[in-house]
DNA sequence: ACGAAAGGTCGAACCGGTTCGACACGTCGA
DNA sequence: TCGACGTGTCGAACCGGTTCGACCTTTCGT
């Protein structure tokens, strides 16, 4: 394999000069630079990543810790991955992917061995056990998901409170007085998915403020259970005119449920979901929804992480907690209320 | 950061001895080994990955080249990723993920810089442009998907021919005489998805051998187009009693189509798909299907790749082309034919 | 009792980059 | 004319591991 010594010899200069010519870290005469570049080109020289990492203590690799949970929806996860990998590549970084169930040890391994310059954590739970490991690491970290304690890391998440308010207020404005909110199953909440509470509590507050009745329930995350749940709900609250879905499985199951009850959205029932546009397309869901923007969140996390790695953060490097504003994508599934059969 | 010199000093031995004690590559007295281990533990020593890679020319990282295509179904892709990452971790390797649209340059970069010890390629097309780059690389490669030319690489894929035969013969055995096969859209084939032909041709042959009529069509990959396609098909071939789906979008859309035509599987129509069990669960599809086993393929590819990296291949290292036997998962959607409407 | 073999440890070199300090040269100002 | 300075190049050291050959015991066979 050709190394920088070979290039230097071919160009008739010292190894250090070849290095400076290629990295541009010191001034080199135009003539020498050209000669070195040419030699490198002709010999097909590519710097050895390990050697460079050893010398610079920078690997140009970002660690990505994801957890492929069985009740997490695959399309959304893939969008996170895509947002992260694409952005990293644009900024000159490669991605080391870990989907290890034991995120703690994986994180410790890749940071302690200096394989990565920084880390992005996905699926961050309220009391995520990877956080202590991350704080002890020498490298910076960016999270997607809001933990209880945000010190020492940059955090990015959807503004679930605003999402809850938006859903309720949108239907309130149309004249609805009784709504149902279907959340993720309880075990997601127990695992630390506090965003479920954040959305639900904000929705309840908004409903109270408007004098609206809001029934809240946890739905199953799997078919056909969630279908049964939906049927039971519609039976239990015959006068409700709006359905809010913070539960992707519920959204995917709803078309079938509505058809079998011979109901139409929005004629008989107004519906608003909370999922990504990609998700809506995959399942061809006709419901308006709060865009959860996984690709965007992944992109933001990597951007900030790289800024921190490259020390481009302003003085005193204040850690950020940034919420993406929920955007309501109108797919025409809401209208003024009609009394259901 | 603590390095092996610190450990050696704490244990009162030479650096080389500390290395031997930790790696076990030379005999070391029990007493010294224990002292070194203890010192390493107490100091919290972790070897520097770059330095180790430089010295051993092995990184313990496997490159994973995936392409997140818009018409590829996300759940399946995620299963490949999971199969690959999990297996790699079990064998002591980390995963460098690239989803770069330009697979060629990504592949060249990670191999030339020796960041990876080997590479797994997903979505391999018949004339994949990454293959020449891979063959020129110093590291071994394993493919998921069958290219035209398999020299120099290990190849793993579902046996699509056998899958086609199995589908047809299963329905033939039940007494069906006229079937419809819905394949992936033509642009998938053009992109190099030769597996579409492999399944279809084998199915046609099997049908001919049994004296069965088999209508073949390419379906759309998106909703709601594929729904229209299915309706048109059922209109066009009213006497067909069986539906074979080598098109995931079609499988996902079928329940809605059947319901709106008031048809039931298998009472009115027998149905066999070709997708993974995970996919069936995500969309709660009630159709029997040929398991496409993405996780298993990912696992096999990594296993073989690691064997090659670690030179555990038998003499003369013959490259393998291994087909996974298609397994028919019975979900009760096939029965003896009944005349439709 | 002696030499060979085996077992255990050490020092030094090496992997392939980067980076620091020194130095040679040419230019400019006093 | 001399010194200060800036520019471009070089040699050497360093990053943190691994590995080779040499050396020193100890053990064993004869």
Coordinates of C-alpha atoms in Angstrom, one line a residue, chain A residues 58 138 140 305-315:
Chain A
X58 CA -9.7 12.9 15.3
X138 CA -14.4 12.9 26.2
X140 CA -19.5 15.7 22.7
X305 CA -22.6 18.0 17.0
X306 CA -20.1 18.8 14.2
X307 CA -20.0 22.4 15.3
X308 CA -19.0 21.3 18.7
X309 CA -16.5 18.8 17.5
X310 CA -14.8 21.4 15.4
X311 CA -15.0 23.9 18.2
X312 CA -17.1 26.4 16.2
X313 CA -19.4 26.9 19.1
X314 CA -19.5 30.5 20.4
X315 CA -17.7 31.4 23.7

